[in-house]
Amino acid sequence: MKLANAVQSRFCAQGNAVDLEEAITLHREVLELCPSPLSIHPTCLNNLGLAIRIRAEQTGSIDDFQEAINLHREALSLCPDSPLHPERTTALYYLGCALRLRFEQQGDFEYLEEAIGLHREAISLLSTGSRMSSLDGLGRAFRLRFQVQGTGNDLNDAIALHRQALALCPSSHPERDVVLINLANAIRVQFLVEGDPHDLNDAIELYRAALALCPGTHPHRAAVMNNLAGSIQTRYLKDGDCGVLDEALELYREALVLVPPPHPLRSTVLDNLANVLRTRFEVQGHFEDLEEAIKLHRASFALCPPSHPAYSAALTNLGGAVQARFQQKGDLNDLDEAIKLHTAALLLRPVGNFERSTSLNNLAGAIQSRFEQKGDIEDLDKAVELQREALALCPPLHPHHGIALNNLARAVQTRFEQIGDSQDINEVIKLHRAALELRPVPHPHRSVSLNNLARAFETRFEQQGDPTDLEEATKLTREALALCPPPHADRTSILNTLAGALQLRFEQQGRLEDLEEAISLFREALQLASPAHPDRSAYLNNLTAAVQSRFQKTKNPKDLEDMIELAKIALALVSDSHPNRSISLGLLGQSLAGKYEQGHSEDDLNAAISALQEASTYLYASPLRRLQHTQSWGSVAARLKHASALPAYKAAVPLLSQIAALHLDVVSRQRILSTLKASQLASDAAACAINHTDYAGAVELLESTRSVFWSQAIKLRTPLHSLEDAQPALASKLKELVAEFEVASFRDANYTALLGSENQKKILSLEAQGLRYKRLNDEWEQTIEAIRAFPEFAEFMKPKSIASLQQAAVAGPIVVLTTKDAASYALIVTASKPVQCVKLAVMNSSTLEFQASLARGLSRGDFDAGEFLRGSSTTRGEVDAQLQVRLLGRPEGQKSAEEVFRALLTELWRTIAKPVLNALGLKKTRKPRRLWWCPTGALTFLPLHAAGIYGKEGTECVSDYVVSSYTPTLSALLNPPRPTALSKGTPFKVTVVVQSNAPKASSEGEEFKALPKAREEYNMIKNRVPGRWLTGVGVGTAEAEVGEALGQLGDSRVVHFACHGVQDGVHPLESGLVLSDGRVRVVELMRRREEVQQMSGSGGREAAPLSLAFLSACETAKGDRRNPDEAIHLAATLVFAGFRTVVATMWTIQDEDGPKIANRFYEKLFKRDSTGEEPQAGGGYPDLTKSAEALHYAVRKLREEPGVSFRRWVPFVHYGL
């Protein structure tokens, strides 16, 4: 036994693994020679257990840890407490230490709790003078529990226990140096938490005292020097005194001499020496310090196999984490100091210096960290700018190219999370893919790139919902995790990413095992993150959200308690200015709402609402995040019938315009809006108002939460004449800003094609423009606030009230249709009566989507009921079976396309149209009045104007009662222009654009057939419109071209397109009318709106003349399925661009029907009186307000023709006045 102990002591002094193996072998032999009956047997068990535990500390072997624990347990079982066995306290102490170390290795909190209990028992059994080791061991356990949980008095208790142990340890005691070190460690943790410099000074003095007890080759000298140097380095981080770095360097270098290979402490000393060298480099800019640091980190890494306890630290340092100070302390003062140091280094590396990219990366990373702590968006913009410059300096063969790709991707992803522009997340994925290609196995940073790419895929999945992104994220993260066994430095982040992917998969597929694994992984990640880790609050938030999901699924009250506690801990960890604070508040509010639903305590309800409301108004969160919190507030308040529900939804309205801000170009604005799920917000808000019987409020909310894209554009056309009279200076300022934003809106800010290091300067130029316009947007907001400060302009550019909106219904009622869950409503707006609410038949979102999909399917000539049912199987299970039979027939006798169409129109008549007409008290008439449909959500894809019963015995349909028009919003019908006061004989220009030949295939590979009937359509129009008014484009030998067609918009009163039309489902602003050389795109029509206004003669304060656009093309009123309430299609574009009345099509029309509809339409609109003169409206011109009646007449004539199917006449629709 003595020999075994001696060999083991030599290992502790010299670190030779052979000695440890020999000691273990000897201890095993001793144990075999001392069987159980002998009194020395427990001692032998403890000695062997201790040796194996020491080996486990070196190798990380779980088997060794478990064997040591088993041996100590066996020893303890042989040592009763009554009468007290002399070896019992030793067994308690050793078992407690082994369990504590096992907890550090695996993170199972039960091990740590048991260790604390064992140390407590040992102390209770020992006399006061014999408690030193157990007091010290209990203190270490308490410190560790504090570092994991960060709550309670554990740290204070740990310091007190270490002080008691020190008091029992005289200066001559051989373990006094160990006790001093443990006390210093605890006090140093206290400094890291509280920042009191006195604590740091105390820790340093304790380390110095321990060092004095370890002269020469003392086995503990190197460890004490290592800790003392670390504390001195920390003092520099606090005080910025560069002089202390030299002392730290000297201590580390001497310690390194004392730990030659293969000493177990050598890797730690190598890493710490590298860290202090890197810190001196940041201050002084000496490249040799950085080079030596990298060399030392690599040496450390070489000594650390994956199971080594220092492996995670070695990886982190080798990765070049220049923000080590902040990452260790999370102290904003350290972060600010780091930014100053990085800036100084950058100044020492001018353009042309080969290390400039490194400093750009370092500075950008520090500034981005500051954004993540304080939420100042200017920091994030600056970080992206610096990272782009860094990448520009690192072409593909540059050694830092992979680092530059990774860091730029990280910054751009953070920007995406704030703004929500899909262009950013797509760039992030491309950048991370490129970085991953540069890091094949066994590159040490491959796991980092795998994890970053996976996180980007997760983020895109959350925005766009493509399940392949989620599958890719899960696969990549599992590969990354396999490369990072415990305790790898990157394991914490990877665990979070994988857990997030699994949680998302649970939300998509509902498999509880995914959620259970996610929670387990989140907990493991949290245990690996130290109490001072700057991302600890984020990890807590992630775990809270996952536990919350499980509670919603299982209703386990333990989960409810846990998620409240976790949210509170997370909230306590973030400062009042931390941007993640709003997330913690939101999770706390959701958790407390769940508690209220269980116990119905008003205090819980009020606390929940208070937290959600605070999150939604949190100054340091982005508008996008505040909108999410506001929606959550409204949803919770509505569900729990709290009075704040309606105010919550009203609070969301201004956030929409902040997200789709005027400084963005229109393409970016549309991309961002397409991801907001604003349709859900609109329907939720309206339903909340309806539930409060505030029908006018429901209309106002629907108006202000829909078509945000267009309402932002319309702001730039707000009449300013009243403002000019009252406040000319403010009006002038606003005009200047409007002119700037007109340019900003139509600039090309798409940099997707420019990705790559060689194009970063071009992207920088584009983003510099964006930052300029962002500053102008701030001026805009300030100017608007200044205008509203005057009482007469208090409502300037605010959402319109119901009183204003009712003016849109002067010519006829407007029926706003909305649905929420299983309830659908028609809100009928008239000019003078209160808004009327009609509750419609039960229609949930799945039913409406099913019907909308059916309408789209019926628009194609090859519709087959069986194939449709197979294709819609994912939603069909949620649709009433009887409805499916009514629409499609039974499986054994499915209906034809015409029969299905008839059934669909009957269903729309029964559930929507007829109840509305009844509420209005309308009867069949030969002179039907006007009515406008304003559908929302999936309702926008239903042919409401054609609803009816079409039977052999006769028909009863909408057109028997009203002349139907559509409008995307009520505002689109406001301020109708007065008829022009042009004298008789003044030219009234009608432009017809014809593309009869097959256009060239587009760059997207689209091919179009010829439209031979298009010329016939022109001839029909020619027969109806006076020749002196008619201008043809593409009617002669020349083809119709985009430029010429757009050029005719400026002075045409009527524009008629006979060509192909395309609705781009991915990029709605690219939708357009197809001519010989390309598309007349939505975005181009918007760009020309100023010309349209000039065409309208609206100069100054004069009202614009009426104008008509007839789009005899396919899909010109087909909306965006992903974002139907933004109404980004050709018909809506022309309405918002200035055309007051538009004829369009919901889907593809038959080539032969274009001429027929055009003939009858213009026959009615240009009908001559009995003398042969043109119609006498507006001084001898056609009355364009009758265009809806003209289309009504034309469609009726087509419908009455023998053999005309529903698919041929239903798609023609009217928009506007």
CSV table of C-alpha atoms in Angstrom, one decimal, residues 508-815:
chain,number,residue,atom,x,y,z
A,508,GLN,CA,-44.2,20.9,-37.6
A,509,GLN,CA,-44.9,17.2,-37.1
A,510,GLY,CA,-46.1,17.0,-33.5
A,511,ARG,CA,-43.8,14.2,-32.4
A,512,LEU,CA,-43.3,14.5,-28.7
A,513,GLU,CA,-40.0,12.6,-28.7
A,514,ASP,CA,-38.5,15.4,-30.7
A,515,LEU,CA,-39.5,17.9,-28.1
A,516,GLU,CA,-38.2,15.7,-25.3
A,517,GLU,CA,-34.8,15.4,-27.0
A,518,ALA,CA,-34.8,19.2,-27.6
A,519,ILE,CA,-35.4,19.9,-23.9
A,520,SER,CA,-32.7,17.4,-22.9
A,521,LEU,CA,-30.2,19.1,-25.2
A,522,PHE,CA,-31.1,22.6,-24.1
A,523,ARG,CA,-30.5,21.6,-20.5
A,524,GLU,CA,-27.2,20.0,-21.4
A,525,ALA,CA,-26.2,23.2,-23.2
A,526,LEU,CA,-27.2,25.3,-20.3
A,527,GLN,CA,-25.2,23.2,-17.9
A,528,LEU,CA,-22.1,23.7,-20.1
A,529,ALA,CA,-22.5,27.5,-20.1
A,530,SER,CA,-20.9,29.3,-17.1
A,531,PRO,CA,-23.0,31.7,-15.1
A,532,ALA,CA,-21.2,34.7,-16.6
A,533,HIS,CA,-21.6,33.4,-20.2
A,534,PRO,CA,-23.0,36.3,-22.3
A,535,ASP,CA,-25.4,33.9,-24.1
A,536,ARG,CA,-26.7,32.3,-20.9
A,537,SER,CA,-29.9,34.3,-20.9
A,538,ALA,CA,-30.5,33.2,-24.6
A,539,TYR,CA,-30.0,29.6,-23.6
A,540,LEU,CA,-32.4,30.0,-20.8
A,541,ASN,CA,-34.9,31.5,-23.2
A,542,ASN,CA,-34.5,28.6,-25.5
A,543,LEU,CA,-35.1,26.1,-22.7
A,544,THR,CA,-38.1,28.1,-21.5
A,545,ALA,CA,-39.7,28.1,-24.9
A,546,ALA,CA,-39.2,24.3,-25.3
A,547,VAL,CA,-40.7,23.6,-21.8
A,548,GLN,CA,-43.5,25.9,-22.7
A,549,SER,CA,-44.2,23.9,-25.8
A,550,ARG,CA,-44.3,20.7,-23.8
A,551,PHE,CA,-46.6,22.2,-21.3
A,552,GLN,CA,-49.0,23.2,-24.0
A,553,LYS,CA,-48.9,19.6,-25.2
A,554,THR,CA,-49.0,17.7,-21.9
A,555,LYS,CA,-50.3,20.2,-19.4
A,556,ASN,CA,-47.8,18.9,-16.8
A,557,PRO,CA,-47.9,21.4,-13.9
A,558,LYS,CA,-44.2,20.8,-13.3
A,559,ASP,CA,-43.4,22.2,-16.7
A,560,LEU,CA,-45.4,25.3,-15.8
A,561,GLU,CA,-43.4,25.9,-12.7
A,562,ASP,CA,-40.2,25.3,-14.5
A,563,MET,CA,-40.9,27.6,-17.4
A,564,ILE,CA,-41.8,30.5,-15.0
A,565,GLU,CA,-38.7,30.0,-13.0
A,566,LEU,CA,-36.5,29.7,-16.1
A,567,ALA,CA,-38.0,32.9,-17.6
A,568,LYS,CA,-37.4,34.8,-14.3
A,569,ILE,CA,-33.8,33.6,-14.2
A,570,ALA,CA,-33.2,34.6,-17.8
A,571,LEU,CA,-34.8,38.0,-17.2
A,572,ALA,CA,-32.6,38.6,-14.1
A,573,LEU,CA,-29.4,38.0,-16.2
A,574,VAL,CA,-30.0,40.7,-18.8
A,575,SER,CA,-29.6,44.4,-18.3
A,576,ASP,CA,-32.4,46.9,-18.9
A,577,SER,CA,-30.9,47.8,-22.3
A,578,HIS,CA,-30.3,44.2,-23.5
A,579,PRO,CA,-32.2,43.5,-26.7
A,580,ASN,CA,-32.9,39.9,-25.6
A,581,ARG,CA,-34.8,41.3,-22.6
A,582,SER,CA,-37.9,41.5,-24.6
A,583,ILE,CA,-37.7,37.8,-25.4
A,584,SER,CA,-37.5,36.9,-21.7
A,585,LEU,CA,-40.4,39.2,-21.0
A,586,GLY,CA,-42.4,37.6,-23.7
A,587,LEU,CA,-41.7,34.1,-22.5
A,588,LEU,CA,-42.5,35.1,-18.9
A,589,GLY,CA,-45.8,36.6,-20.0
A,590,GLN,CA,-46.7,33.5,-21.9
A,591,SER,CA,-45.8,31.3,-18.9
A,592,LEU,CA,-47.8,33.4,-16.5
A,593,ALA,CA,-50.7,33.3,-18.8
A,594,GLY,CA,-50.5,29.5,-18.7
A,595,LYS,CA,-50.5,29.7,-14.9
A,596,TYR,CA,-53.5,31.9,-14.9
A,597,GLU,CA,-55.4,29.4,-17.0
A,598,GLN,CA,-54.6,26.7,-14.4
A,599,GLY,CA,-55.4,28.7,-11.2
A,600,HIS,CA,-57.3,31.8,-12.4
A,601,SER,CA,-55.4,34.2,-10.2
A,602,GLU,CA,-56.0,37.8,-11.3
A,603,ASP,CA,-52.5,38.6,-10.2
A,604,ASP,CA,-51.1,36.0,-12.6
A,605,LEU,CA,-53.2,37.4,-15.4
A,606,ASN,CA,-52.2,41.0,-14.8
A,607,ALA,CA,-48.5,40.0,-14.4
A,608,ALA,CA,-48.7,38.1,-17.7
A,609,ILE,CA,-50.2,41.0,-19.6
A,610,SER,CA,-47.8,43.5,-18.0
A,611,ALA,CA,-44.8,41.4,-19.2
A,612,LEU,CA,-46.2,41.0,-22.7
A,613,GLN,CA,-47.0,44.7,-22.9
A,614,GLU,CA,-43.5,45.6,-21.7
A,615,ALA,CA,-42.0,43.3,-24.3
A,616,SER,CA,-44.0,44.9,-27.1
A,617,THR,CA,-42.9,48.4,-26.2
A,618,TYR,CA,-39.3,47.5,-25.3
A,619,LEU,CA,-37.2,50.3,-26.7
A,620,TYR,CA,-34.1,48.2,-27.5
A,621,ALA,CA,-35.9,45.5,-29.5
A,622,SER,CA,-36.4,45.9,-33.2
A,623,PRO,CA,-39.8,46.8,-34.7
A,624,LEU,CA,-40.0,43.2,-36.1
A,625,ARG,CA,-39.5,41.7,-32.7
A,626,ARG,CA,-41.9,44.2,-31.0
A,627,LEU,CA,-44.5,43.3,-33.6
A,628,GLN,CA,-44.1,39.6,-32.7
A,629,HIS,CA,-44.5,40.5,-29.0
A,630,THR,CA,-47.5,42.7,-29.7
A,631,GLN,CA,-49.2,39.9,-31.6
A,632,SER,CA,-48.5,37.6,-28.7
A,633,TRP,CA,-49.9,40.2,-26.3
A,634,GLY,CA,-53.1,40.6,-28.3
A,635,SER,CA,-53.5,36.8,-28.8
A,636,VAL,CA,-53.1,36.1,-25.1
A,637,ALA,CA,-55.3,39.0,-24.0
A,638,ALA,CA,-58.0,37.9,-26.4
A,639,ARG,CA,-57.9,34.3,-25.3
A,640,LEU,CA,-58.1,35.2,-21.7
A,641,LYS,CA,-60.7,37.9,-22.3
A,642,HIS,CA,-58.5,40.7,-20.9
A,643,ALA,CA,-59.4,44.3,-21.6
A,644,SER,CA,-56.1,45.0,-23.2
A,645,ALA,CA,-56.6,42.8,-26.3
A,646,LEU,CA,-57.9,45.5,-28.6
A,647,PRO,CA,-55.3,48.1,-27.5
A,648,ALA,CA,-52.7,45.4,-28.2
A,649,TYR,CA,-53.8,44.9,-31.8
A,650,LYS,CA,-54.0,48.7,-32.3
A,651,ALA,CA,-50.4,49.0,-31.0
A,652,ALA,CA,-49.3,46.7,-33.8
A,653,VAL,CA,-50.4,49.1,-36.5
A,654,PRO,CA,-47.5,51.7,-36.4
A,655,LEU,CA,-45.0,48.8,-36.2
A,656,LEU,CA,-46.0,47.6,-39.6
A,657,SER,CA,-45.0,50.8,-41.3
A,658,GLN,CA,-41.7,50.9,-39.3
A,659,ILE,CA,-40.9,47.4,-40.5
A,660,ALA,CA,-41.7,48.3,-44.1
A,661,ALA,CA,-40.0,51.6,-43.8
A,662,LEU,CA,-39.8,54.2,-46.6
A,663,HIS,CA,-36.0,54.0,-46.7
A,664,LEU,CA,-36.3,50.5,-48.2
A,665,ASP,CA,-36.5,49.9,-51.9
A,666,VAL,CA,-39.9,48.5,-52.9
A,667,VAL,CA,-38.5,45.0,-53.6
A,668,SER,CA,-37.0,44.8,-50.1
A,669,ARG,CA,-40.2,46.2,-48.6
A,670,GLN,CA,-42.3,43.5,-50.4
A,671,ARG,CA,-39.9,40.7,-49.4
A,672,ILE,CA,-40.0,41.7,-45.7
A,673,LEU,CA,-43.8,42.1,-45.7
A,674,SER,CA,-44.2,38.7,-47.3
A,675,THR,CA,-42.7,37.0,-44.2
A,676,LEU,CA,-44.7,38.8,-41.6
A,677,LYS,CA,-47.8,36.7,-41.7
A,678,ALA,CA,-49.8,39.9,-41.6
A,679,SER,CA,-52.9,38.1,-42.7
A,680,GLN,CA,-53.0,36.3,-39.4
A,681,LEU,CA,-52.5,39.7,-37.6
A,682,ALA,CA,-55.3,41.2,-39.6
A,683,SER,CA,-57.8,38.4,-39.0
A,684,ASP,CA,-56.9,38.2,-35.3
A,685,ALA,CA,-57.3,41.9,-34.8
A,686,ALA,CA,-60.6,42.0,-36.6
A,687,ALA,CA,-62.0,39.0,-34.7
A,688,CYS,CA,-61.0,40.7,-31.4
A,689,ALA,CA,-62.8,43.9,-32.4
A,690,ILE,CA,-65.9,41.9,-33.6
A,691,ASN,CA,-65.9,40.0,-30.3
A,692,HIS,CA,-66.1,43.4,-28.6
A,693,THR,CA,-69.0,44.3,-31.0
A,694,ASP,CA,-66.7,47.1,-32.3
A,695,TYR,CA,-67.5,46.5,-36.0
A,696,ALA,CA,-66.1,49.9,-37.0
A,697,GLY,CA,-62.9,49.1,-35.2
A,698,ALA,CA,-62.7,45.8,-37.0
A,699,VAL,CA,-62.9,47.6,-40.3
A,700,GLU,CA,-60.2,50.1,-39.2
A,701,LEU,CA,-57.9,47.4,-38.1
A,702,LEU,CA,-58.3,45.4,-41.3
A,703,GLU,CA,-57.6,48.5,-43.3
A,704,SER,CA,-54.5,49.4,-41.3
A,705,THR,CA,-53.0,45.9,-41.1
A,706,ARG,CA,-53.5,44.9,-44.7
A,707,SER,CA,-51.9,46.3,-48.0
A,708,VAL,CA,-49.1,47.9,-45.9
A,709,PHE,CA,-47.0,47.8,-49.0
A,710,TRP,CA,-49.4,50.1,-50.8
A,711,SER,CA,-50.2,52.3,-47.9
A,712,GLN,CA,-46.5,53.1,-47.5
A,713,ALA,CA,-46.3,54.0,-51.2
A,714,ILE,CA,-49.4,56.1,-51.0
A,715,LYS,CA,-47.9,58.1,-48.1
A,716,LEU,CA,-45.6,59.7,-50.7
A,717,ARG,CA,-48.6,61.0,-52.6
A,718,THR,CA,-50.4,62.5,-49.6
A,719,PRO,CA,-51.8,66.0,-50.7
A,720,LEU,CA,-49.8,68.8,-48.9
A,721,HIS,CA,-51.7,71.9,-49.9
A,722,SER,CA,-53.3,72.4,-46.5
A,723,LEU,CA,-49.9,71.9,-44.8
A,724,GLU,CA,-48.3,74.3,-47.3
A,725,ASP,CA,-50.8,77.0,-46.3
A,726,ALA,CA,-50.4,76.5,-42.5
A,727,GLN,CA,-46.7,75.3,-42.1
A,728,PRO,CA,-44.8,76.0,-45.3
A,729,ALA,CA,-41.4,75.1,-43.8
A,730,LEU,CA,-42.5,71.6,-42.7
A,731,ALA,CA,-44.3,71.1,-46.1
A,732,SER,CA,-41.1,72.0,-47.9
A,733,LYS,CA,-39.1,69.6,-45.8
A,734,LEU,CA,-41.6,66.8,-46.4
A,735,LYS,CA,-41.5,67.5,-50.2
A,736,GLU,CA,-37.7,67.2,-50.1
A,737,LEU,CA,-37.9,63.8,-48.3
A,738,VAL,CA,-40.7,62.6,-50.6
A,739,ALA,CA,-38.4,63.3,-53.6
A,740,GLU,CA,-35.6,61.4,-51.9
A,741,PHE,CA,-37.8,58.4,-51.1
A,742,GLU,CA,-39.2,58.3,-54.7
A,743,VAL,CA,-35.6,57.6,-55.8
A,744,ALA,CA,-34.9,55.3,-52.8
A,745,SER,CA,-38.0,53.2,-53.5
A,746,PHE,CA,-36.9,52.3,-57.0
A,747,ARG,CA,-33.2,51.9,-56.7
A,748,ASP,CA,-31.7,48.5,-57.3
A,749,ALA,CA,-30.6,47.2,-53.9
A,750,ASN,CA,-30.5,43.6,-54.9
A,751,TYR,CA,-27.0,42.3,-54.4
A,752,THR,CA,-27.7,38.5,-54.7
A,753,ALA,CA,-25.8,38.3,-58.0
A,754,LEU,CA,-22.8,40.2,-56.5
A,755,LEU,CA,-21.9,37.7,-53.7
A,756,GLY,CA,-18.2,36.9,-53.4
A,757,SER,CA,-15.2,38.6,-52.0
A,758,GLU,CA,-14.5,40.4,-55.3
A,759,ASN,CA,-17.9,42.2,-55.2
A,760,GLN,CA,-18.0,43.3,-51.6
A,761,LYS,CA,-17.0,46.8,-52.5
A,762,LYS,CA,-20.0,47.1,-54.8
A,763,ILE,CA,-22.3,45.7,-52.0
A,764,LEU,CA,-20.7,48.2,-49.6
A,765,SER,CA,-21.7,51.0,-52.0
A,766,LEU,CA,-25.3,49.7,-52.1
A,767,GLU,CA,-25.5,49.4,-48.4
A,768,ALA,CA,-24.0,52.9,-47.9
A,769,GLN,CA,-26.9,54.2,-49.9
A,770,GLY,CA,-29.3,52.2,-47.7
A,771,LEU,CA,-27.8,53.7,-44.6
A,772,ARG,CA,-28.2,57.2,-46.0
A,773,TYR,CA,-31.8,56.6,-46.7
A,774,LYS,CA,-32.2,55.1,-43.2
A,775,ARG,CA,-31.0,58.4,-41.8
A,776,LEU,CA,-33.5,60.2,-44.0
A,777,ASN,CA,-36.2,57.9,-42.7
A,778,ASP,CA,-35.4,59.1,-39.2
A,779,GLU,CA,-35.8,62.7,-40.4
A,780,TRP,CA,-39.1,61.7,-42.0
A,781,GLU,CA,-40.4,60.4,-38.7
A,782,GLN,CA,-39.2,63.5,-36.8
A,783,THR,CA,-40.9,65.7,-39.4
A,784,ILE,CA,-44.2,63.8,-39.2
A,785,GLU,CA,-44.1,64.1,-35.4
A,786,ALA,CA,-43.5,67.9,-35.7
A,787,ILE,CA,-46.5,68.2,-38.0
A,788,ARG,CA,-48.7,66.3,-35.7
A,789,ALA,CA,-47.8,68.6,-32.9
A,790,PHE,CA,-50.1,71.1,-34.4
A,791,PRO,CA,-53.8,70.4,-33.4
A,792,GLU,CA,-55.2,70.8,-36.9
A,793,PHE,CA,-52.7,68.2,-38.2
A,794,ALA,CA,-52.9,65.7,-35.2
A,795,GLU,CA,-54.2,62.9,-37.5
A,796,PHE,CA,-51.7,63.7,-40.4
A,797,MET,CA,-50.8,60.4,-42.2
A,798,LYS,CA,-52.4,58.3,-39.4
A,799,PRO,CA,-54.6,55.3,-40.3
A,800,LYS,CA,-58.0,56.5,-41.5
A,801,SER,CA,-61.0,56.4,-39.1
A,802,ILE,CA,-64.2,54.8,-40.0
A,803,ALA,CA,-65.8,58.1,-40.7
A,804,SER,CA,-63.2,58.7,-43.5
A,805,LEU,CA,-63.4,55.1,-44.7
A,806,GLN,CA,-67.2,55.3,-45.1
A,807,GLN,CA,-66.7,57.9,-47.8
A,808,ALA,CA,-65.4,55.1,-49.9
A,809,ALA,CA,-68.9,53.6,-49.9
A,810,VAL,CA,-70.7,56.6,-51.4
A,811,ALA,CA,-71.4,54.8,-54.7
A,812,GLY,CA,-72.4,51.5,-53.0
A,813,PRO,CA,-71.8,49.2,-50.1
A,814,ILE,CA,-68.4,47.6,-49.4
A,815,VAL,CA,-68.4,44.1,-48.0
